[in-house]
């Protein structure tokens, strides 16, 4: 097997660097042909690029055996005139070599595409895992927020024991009563919730009758949902108890004020 090695030489003269031209390096290495041959070097070829005049001369002169019209068409079909040059194929051997090279390059491209597809699949899996972890973190954050709210409610109840109802608490009570009234109104949110619940039940029954897919929750997910709902229910009960106690305190205050007015 043969190996191609590209060698470049840079000259450093008093801090100034200069790259040795390929033709000069080629001439020097040819003077050392015997030593290079003993080292296993078979051939030394300068890596030279074509000048604009060389490219123009090459394109203006069709190769022997190639029709001038076909040559001009090949020049016009060149996808990258600045980096590629048309090369004639003469005989079946040249054609077979070109086909083999194209097949090799195509296999290399396909292998690279397979690698990229595998990388994309791995990234999609990591993204799905990240989204699931983010959803779990949001659920835990919501659960902790409910727990903090429950603690704050209990702390506020303990702190406000024996105090009269303030104006802010009276306004809050009015807002809570208004929200409770809106939720209890049949034509408002309660009616919409009942309607959505009926639609979900109908779709679930239709899916079961049609033999569609059945979705079930994981046991741990069910326990988490129950825990969250339980915390929410306890928080609501604590708020209701706080409002009831505030209402009782308000009634005591109103009774006391009425007694003083009667005197």
PDB file of N, CA and C in Angstrom, residues 193-260:
ATOM      1  N   UNK A 193     -67.700  23.675  33.736  1.00  0.00           N
ATOM      2  CA  UNK A 193     -66.990  22.494  34.221  1.00  0.00           C
ATOM      3  C   UNK A 193     -67.828  21.229  34.054  1.00  0.00           C
ATOM      4  N   UNK A 194     -69.109  21.319  34.372  1.00  0.00           N
ATOM      5  CA  UNK A 194     -69.988  20.161  34.187  1.00  0.00           C
ATOM      6  C   UNK A 194     -70.082  19.763  32.715  1.00  0.00           C
ATOM      7  N   UNK A 195     -70.157  20.783  31.843  1.00  0.00           N
ATOM      8  CA  UNK A 195     -70.225  20.494  30.407  1.00  0.00           C
ATOM      9  C   UNK A 195     -68.950  19.812  29.913  1.00  0.00           C
ATOM     10  N   UNK A 196     -67.778  20.322  30.330  1.00  0.00           N
ATOM     11  CA  UNK A 196     -66.514  19.705  29.942  1.00  0.00           C
ATOM     12  C   UNK A 196     -66.396  18.292  30.483  1.00  0.00           C
ATOM     13  N   UNK A 197     -66.853  18.098  31.727  1.00  0.00           N
ATOM     14  CA  UNK A 197     -66.812  16.762  32.317  1.00  0.00           C
ATOM     15  C   UNK A 197     -67.688  15.793  31.544  1.00  0.00           C
ATOM     16  N   UNK A 198     -68.869  16.247  31.108  1.00  0.00           N
ATOM     17  CA  UNK A 198     -69.753  15.389  30.318  1.00  0.00           C
ATOM     18  C   UNK A 198     -69.117  15.036  28.980  1.00  0.00           C
ATOM     19  N   UNK A 199     -68.479  16.019  28.336  1.00  0.00           N
ATOM     20  CA  UNK A 199     -67.820  15.749  27.053  1.00  0.00           C
ATOM     21  C   UNK A 199     -66.681  14.752  27.205  1.00  0.00           C
ATOM     22  N   UNK A 200     -65.903  14.889  28.268  1.00  0.00           N
ATOM     23  CA  UNK A 200     -64.801  13.951  28.496  1.00  0.00           C
ATOM     24  C   UNK A 200     -65.325  12.543  28.719  1.00  0.00           C
ATOM     25  N   UNK A 201     -66.410  12.424  29.482  1.00  0.00           N
ATOM     26  CA  UNK A 201     -66.989  11.095  29.718  1.00  0.00           C
ATOM     27  C   UNK A 201     -67.535  10.489  28.434  1.00  0.00           C
ATOM     28  N   UNK A 202     -68.192  11.321  27.614  1.00  0.00           N
ATOM     29  CA  UNK A 202     -68.724  10.814  26.350  1.00  0.00           C
ATOM     30  C   UNK A 202     -67.607  10.355  25.426  1.00  0.00           C
ATOM     31  N   UNK A 203     -66.527  11.132  25.341  1.00  0.00           N
ATOM     32  CA  UNK A 203     -65.398  10.741  24.497  1.00  0.00           C
ATOM     33  C   UNK A 203     -64.747   9.469  25.006  1.00  0.00           C
ATOM     34  N   UNK A 204     -64.644   9.336  26.327  1.00  0.00           N
ATOM     35  CA  UNK A 204     -64.056   8.123  26.897  1.00  0.00           C
ATOM     36  C   UNK A 204     -64.912   6.904  26.582  1.00  0.00           C
ATOM     37  N   UNK A 205     -66.246   7.043  26.722  1.00  0.00           N
ATOM     38  CA  UNK A 205     -67.127   5.926  26.401  1.00  0.00           C
ATOM     39  C   UNK A 205     -67.083   5.589  24.919  1.00  0.00           C
ATOM     40  N   UNK A 206     -67.047   6.626  24.065  1.00  0.00           N
ATOM     41  CA  UNK A 206     -66.986   6.376  22.620  1.00  0.00           C
ATOM     42  C   UNK A 206     -65.690   5.676  22.244  1.00  0.00           C
ATOM     43  N   UNK A 207     -64.577   6.056  22.883  1.00  0.00           N
ATOM     44  CA  UNK A 207     -63.306   5.414  22.592  1.00  0.00           C
ATOM     45  C   UNK A 207     -63.308   3.949  23.010  1.00  0.00           C
ATOM     46  N   UNK A 208     -63.935   3.662  24.157  1.00  0.00           N
ATOM     47  CA  UNK A 208     -63.998   2.270  24.627  1.00  0.00           C
ATOM     48  C   UNK A 208     -64.879   1.432  23.701  1.00  0.00           C
ATOM     49  N   UNK A 209     -66.026   1.997  23.291  1.00  0.00           N
ATOM     50  CA  UNK A 209     -66.918   1.259  22.397  1.00  0.00           C
ATOM     51  C   UNK A 209     -66.292   1.034  21.030  1.00  0.00           C
ATOM     52  N   UNK A 210     -65.498   2.005  20.559  1.00  0.00           N
ATOM     53  CA  UNK A 210     -64.873   1.879  19.241  1.00  0.00           C
ATOM     54  C   UNK A 210     -63.621   1.019  19.272  1.00  0.00           C
ATOM     55  N   UNK A 211     -63.252   0.562  20.444  1.00  0.00           N
ATOM     56  CA  UNK A 211     -62.056  -0.274  20.538  1.00  0.00           C
ATOM     57  C   UNK A 211     -60.779   0.514  20.427  1.00  0.00           C
ATOM     58  N   UNK A 212     -60.827   1.817  20.750  1.00  0.00           N
ATOM     59  CA  UNK A 212     -59.639   2.653  20.648  1.00  0.00           C
ATOM     60  C   UNK A 212     -58.671   2.379  21.786  1.00  0.00           C
ATOM     61  N   UNK A 213     -57.635   3.178  21.802  1.00  0.00           N
ATOM     62  CA  UNK A 213     -56.615   3.009  22.817  1.00  0.00           C
ATOM     63  C   UNK A 213     -57.145   3.432  24.188  1.00  0.00           C
ATOM     64  N   UNK A 214     -56.718   2.703  25.207  1.00  0.00           N
ATOM     65  CA  UNK A 214     -57.087   3.020  26.584  1.00  0.00           C
ATOM     66  C   UNK A 214     -55.847   3.544  27.302  1.00  0.00           C
ATOM     67  N   UNK A 215     -56.025   4.644  27.945  1.00  0.00           N
ATOM     68  CA  UNK A 215     -54.913   5.271  28.637  1.00  0.00           C
ATOM     69  C   UNK A 215     -55.077   5.064  30.144  1.00  0.00           C
ATOM     70  N   UNK A 216     -54.035   4.647  30.778  1.00  0.00           N
ATOM     71  CA  UNK A 216     -54.052   4.436  32.220  1.00  0.00           C
ATOM     72  C   UNK A 216     -52.903   5.215  32.844  1.00  0.00           C
ATOM     73  N   UNK A 217     -53.109   5.608  34.090  1.00  0.00           N
ATOM     74  CA  UNK A 217     -52.082   6.352  34.816  1.00  0.00           C
ATOM     75  C   UNK A 217     -51.203   5.391  35.600  1.00  0.00           C
ATOM     76  N   UNK A 218     -49.948   5.765  35.707  1.00  0.00           N
ATOM     77  CA  UNK A 218     -49.039   4.984  36.521  1.00  0.00           C
ATOM     78  C   UNK A 218     -49.451   5.061  37.993  1.00  0.00           C
ATOM     79  N   UNK A 219     -49.183   4.000  38.734  1.00  0.00           N
ATOM     80  CA  UNK A 219     -49.589   3.947  40.144  1.00  0.00           C
ATOM     81  C   UNK A 219     -48.957   5.081  40.939  1.00  0.00           C
ATOM     82  N   UNK A 220     -47.680   5.352  40.655  1.00  0.00           N
ATOM     83  CA  UNK A 220     -47.012   6.438  41.372  1.00  0.00           C
ATOM     84  C   UNK A 220     -47.601   7.788  40.983  1.00  0.00           C
ATOM     85  N   UNK A 221     -47.979   7.930  39.696  1.00  0.00           N
ATOM     86  CA  UNK A 221     -48.597   9.184  39.271  1.00  0.00           C
ATOM     87  C   UNK A 221     -49.945   9.384  39.959  1.00  0.00           C
ATOM     88  N   UNK A 222     -50.697   8.293  40.120  1.00  0.00           N
ATOM     89  CA  UNK A 222     -51.992   8.389  40.812  1.00  0.00           C
ATOM     90  C   UNK A 222     -51.784   8.819  42.256  1.00  0.00           C
ATOM     91  N   UNK A 223     -50.771   8.248  42.907  1.00  0.00           N
ATOM     92  CA  UNK A 223     -50.505   8.623  44.300  1.00  0.00           C
ATOM     93  C   UNK A 223     -50.090  10.091  44.402  1.00  0.00           C
ATOM     94  N   UNK A 224     -49.284  10.540  43.425  1.00  0.00           N
ATOM     95  CA  UNK A 224     -48.862  11.948  43.438  1.00  0.00           C
ATOM     96  C   UNK A 224     -50.051  12.876  43.235  1.00  0.00           C
ATOM     97  N   UNK A 225     -50.944  12.495  42.308  1.00  0.00           N
ATOM     98  CA  UNK A 225     -52.131  13.322  42.057  1.00  0.00           C
ATOM     99  C   UNK A 225     -53.012  13.382  43.297  1.00  0.00           C
ATOM    100  N   UNK A 226     -53.194  12.219  43.949  1.00  0.00           N
ATOM    101  CA  UNK A 226     -53.994  12.192  45.176  1.00  0.00           C
ATOM    102  C   UNK A 226     -53.372  13.068  46.257  1.00  0.00           C
ATOM    103  N   UNK A 227     -52.043  13.009  46.355  1.00  0.00           N
ATOM    104  CA  UNK A 227     -51.366  13.823  47.374  1.00  0.00           C
ATOM    105  C   UNK A 227     -51.550  15.309  47.109  1.00  0.00           C
ATOM    106  N   UNK A 228     -51.416  15.705  45.817  1.00  0.00           N
ATOM    107  CA  UNK A 228     -51.591  17.117  45.473  1.00  0.00           C
ATOM    108  C   UNK A 228     -53.017  17.572  45.744  1.00  0.00           C
ATOM    109  N   UNK A 229     -53.998  16.751  45.342  1.00  0.00           N
ATOM    110  CA  UNK A 229     -55.394  17.103  45.577  1.00  0.00           C
ATOM    111  C   UNK A 229     -55.704  17.169  47.076  1.00  0.00           C
ATOM    112  N   UNK A 230     -55.094  16.252  47.827  1.00  0.00           N
ATOM    113  CA  UNK A 230     -55.305  16.274  49.270  1.00  0.00           C
ATOM    114  C   UNK A 230     -54.757  17.553  49.886  1.00  0.00           C
ATOM    115  N   UNK A 231     -53.566  17.958  49.442  1.00  0.00           N
ATOM    116  CA  UNK A 231     -52.980  19.201  49.952  1.00  0.00           C
ATOM    117  C   UNK A 231     -53.841  20.402  49.581  1.00  0.00           C
ATOM    118  N   UNK A 232     -54.354  20.404  48.358  1.00  0.00           N
ATOM    119  CA  UNK A 232     -55.229  21.494  47.947  1.00  0.00           C
ATOM    120  C   UNK A 232     -56.504  21.534  48.781  1.00  0.00           C
ATOM    121  N   UNK A 233     -57.079  20.353  49.026  1.00  0.00           N
ATOM    122  CA  UNK A 233     -58.297  20.296  49.819  1.00  0.00           C
ATOM    123  C   UNK A 233     -58.042  20.778  51.246  1.00  0.00           C
ATOM    124  N   UNK A 234     -56.920  20.380  51.808  1.00  0.00           N
ATOM    125  CA  UNK A 234     -56.607  20.821  53.165  1.00  0.00           C
ATOM    126  C   UNK A 234     -56.377  22.325  53.200  1.00  0.00           C
ATOM    127  N   UNK A 235     -55.729  22.859  52.165  1.00  0.00           N
ATOM    128  CA  UNK A 235     -55.528  24.302  52.111  1.00  0.00           C
ATOM    129  C   UNK A 235     -56.839  25.055  52.011  1.00  0.00           C
ATOM    130  N   UNK A 236     -57.749  24.533  51.183  1.00  0.00           N
ATOM    131  CA  UNK A 236     -59.061  25.177  51.059  1.00  0.00           C
ATOM    132  C   UNK A 236     -59.829  25.107  52.371  1.00  0.00           C
ATOM    133  N   UNK A 237     -59.770  23.950  53.036  1.00  0.00           N
ATOM    134  CA  UNK A 237     -60.456  23.816  54.318  1.00  0.00           C
ATOM    135  C   UNK A 237     -59.877  24.771  55.365  1.00  0.00           C
ATOM    136  N   UNK A 238     -58.558  24.934  55.337  1.00  0.00           N
ATOM    137  CA  UNK A 238     -57.931  25.862  56.284  1.00  0.00           C
ATOM    138  C   UNK A 238     -58.393  27.296  56.014  1.00  0.00           C
ATOM    139  N   UNK A 239     -58.481  27.658  54.712  1.00  0.00           N
ATOM    140  CA  UNK A 239     -58.951  28.995  54.370  1.00  0.00           C
ATOM    141  C   UNK A 239     -60.406  29.187  54.795  1.00  0.00           C
ATOM    142  N   UNK A 240     -61.238  28.171  54.555  1.00  0.00           N
ATOM    143  CA  UNK A 240     -62.647  28.259  54.952  1.00  0.00           C
ATOM    144  C   UNK A 240     -62.774  28.391  56.465  1.00  0.00           C
ATOM    145  N   UNK A 241     -61.957  27.612  57.212  1.00  0.00           N
ATOM    146  CA  UNK A 241     -61.999  27.685  58.669  1.00  0.00           C
ATOM    147  C   UNK A 241     -61.574  29.064  59.146  1.00  0.00           C
ATOM    148  N   UNK A 242     -60.555  29.631  58.456  1.00  0.00           N
ATOM    149  CA  UNK A 242     -60.096  30.973  58.824  1.00  0.00           C
ATOM    150  C   UNK A 242     -61.192  31.999  58.594  1.00  0.00           C
ATOM    151  N   UNK A 243     -61.885  31.872  57.463  1.00  0.00           N
ATOM    152  CA  UNK A 243     -62.983  32.808  57.165  1.00  0.00           C
ATOM    153  C   UNK A 243     -64.108  32.652  58.180  1.00  0.00           C
ATOM    154  N   UNK A 244     -64.429  31.401  58.531  1.00  0.00           N
ATOM    155  CA  UNK A 244     -65.499  31.182  59.511  1.00  0.00           C
ATOM    156  C   UNK A 244     -65.136  31.813  60.862  1.00  0.00           C
ATOM    157  N   UNK A 245     -63.893  31.627  61.287  1.00  0.00           N
ATOM    158  CA  UNK A 245     -63.487  32.206  62.559  1.00  0.00           C
ATOM    159  C   UNK A 245     -63.529  33.736  62.497  1.00  0.00           C
ATOM    160  N   UNK A 246     -63.104  34.279  61.352  1.00  0.00           N
ATOM    161  CA  UNK A 246     -63.173  35.735  61.209  1.00  0.00           C
ATOM    162  C   UNK A 246     -64.615  36.224  61.233  1.00  0.00           C
ATOM    163  N   UNK A 247     -65.525  35.458  60.620  1.00  0.00           N
ATOM    164  CA  UNK A 247     -66.946  35.836  60.628  1.00  0.00           C
ATOM    165  C   UNK A 247     -67.496  35.803  62.061  1.00  0.00           C
ATOM    166  N   UNK A 248     -67.107  34.757  62.825  1.00  0.00           N
ATOM    167  CA  UNK A 248     -67.562  34.687  64.216  1.00  0.00           C
ATOM    168  C   UNK A 248     -67.047  35.879  65.019  1.00  0.00           C
ATOM    169  N   UNK A 249     -65.768  36.208  64.809  1.00  0.00           N
ATOM    170  CA  UNK A 249     -65.215  37.370  65.513  1.00  0.00           C
ATOM    171  C   UNK A 249     -65.951  38.645  65.128  1.00  0.00           C
ATOM    172  N   UNK A 250     -66.294  38.744  63.850  1.00  0.00           N
ATOM    173  CA  UNK A 250     -67.029  39.918  63.389  1.00  0.00           C
ATOM    174  C   UNK A 250     -68.419  39.982  64.029  1.00  0.00           C
ATOM    175  N   UNK A 251     -69.070  38.813  64.149  1.00  0.00           N
ATOM    176  CA  UNK A 251     -70.388  38.793  64.791  1.00  0.00           C
ATOM    177  C   UNK A 251     -70.288  39.209  66.252  1.00  0.00           C
ATOM    178  N   UNK A 252     -69.232  38.751  66.931  1.00  0.00           N
ATOM    179  CA  UNK A 252     -69.050  39.158  68.338  1.00  0.00           C
ATOM    180  C   UNK A 252     -68.855  40.659  68.431  1.00  0.00           C
ATOM    181  N   UNK A 253     -68.056  41.200  67.503  1.00  0.00           N
ATOM    182  CA  UNK A 253     -67.816  42.642  67.501  1.00  0.00           C
ATOM    183  C   UNK A 253     -69.108  43.395  67.237  1.00  0.00           C
ATOM    184  N   UNK A 254     -69.874  42.925  66.247  1.00  0.00           N
ATOM    185  CA  UNK A 254     -71.130  43.582  65.912  1.00  0.00           C
ATOM    186  C   UNK A 254     -72.105  43.509  67.087  1.00  0.00           C
ATOM    187  N   UNK A 255     -72.124  42.372  67.786  1.00  0.00           N
ATOM    188  CA  UNK A 255     -73.010  42.235  68.950  1.00  0.00           C
ATOM    189  C   UNK A 255     -72.602  43.210  70.045  1.00  0.00           C
ATOM    190  N   UNK A 256     -71.292  43.317  70.261  1.00  0.00           N
ATOM    191  CA  UNK A 256     -70.815  44.242  71.277  1.00  0.00           C
ATOM    192  C   UNK A 256     -71.136  45.683  70.933  1.00  0.00           C
ATOM    193  N   UNK A 257     -70.965  46.019  69.659  1.00  0.00           N
ATOM    194  CA  UNK A 257     -71.286  47.381  69.227  1.00  0.00           C
ATOM    195  C   UNK A 257     -72.778  47.669  69.375  1.00  0.00           C
ATOM    196  N   UNK A 258     -73.618  46.661  69.078  1.00  0.00           N
ATOM    197  CA  UNK A 258     -75.061  46.841  69.216  1.00  0.00           C
ATOM    198  C   UNK A 258     -75.448  47.041  70.681  1.00  0.00           C
ATOM    199  N   UNK A 259     -74.818  46.299  71.589  1.00  0.00           N
ATOM    200  CA  UNK A 259     -75.116  46.425  73.026  1.00  0.00           C
ATOM    201  C   UNK A 259     -74.740  47.828  73.537  1.00  0.00           C
ATOM    202  N   UNK A 260     -73.561  48.301  73.090  1.00  0.00           N
ATOM    203  CA  UNK A 260     -73.138  49.627  73.523  1.00  0.00           C
ATOM    204  C   UNK A 260     -74.069  50.711  72.979  1.00  0.00           C
TER     205      UNK A 260
END
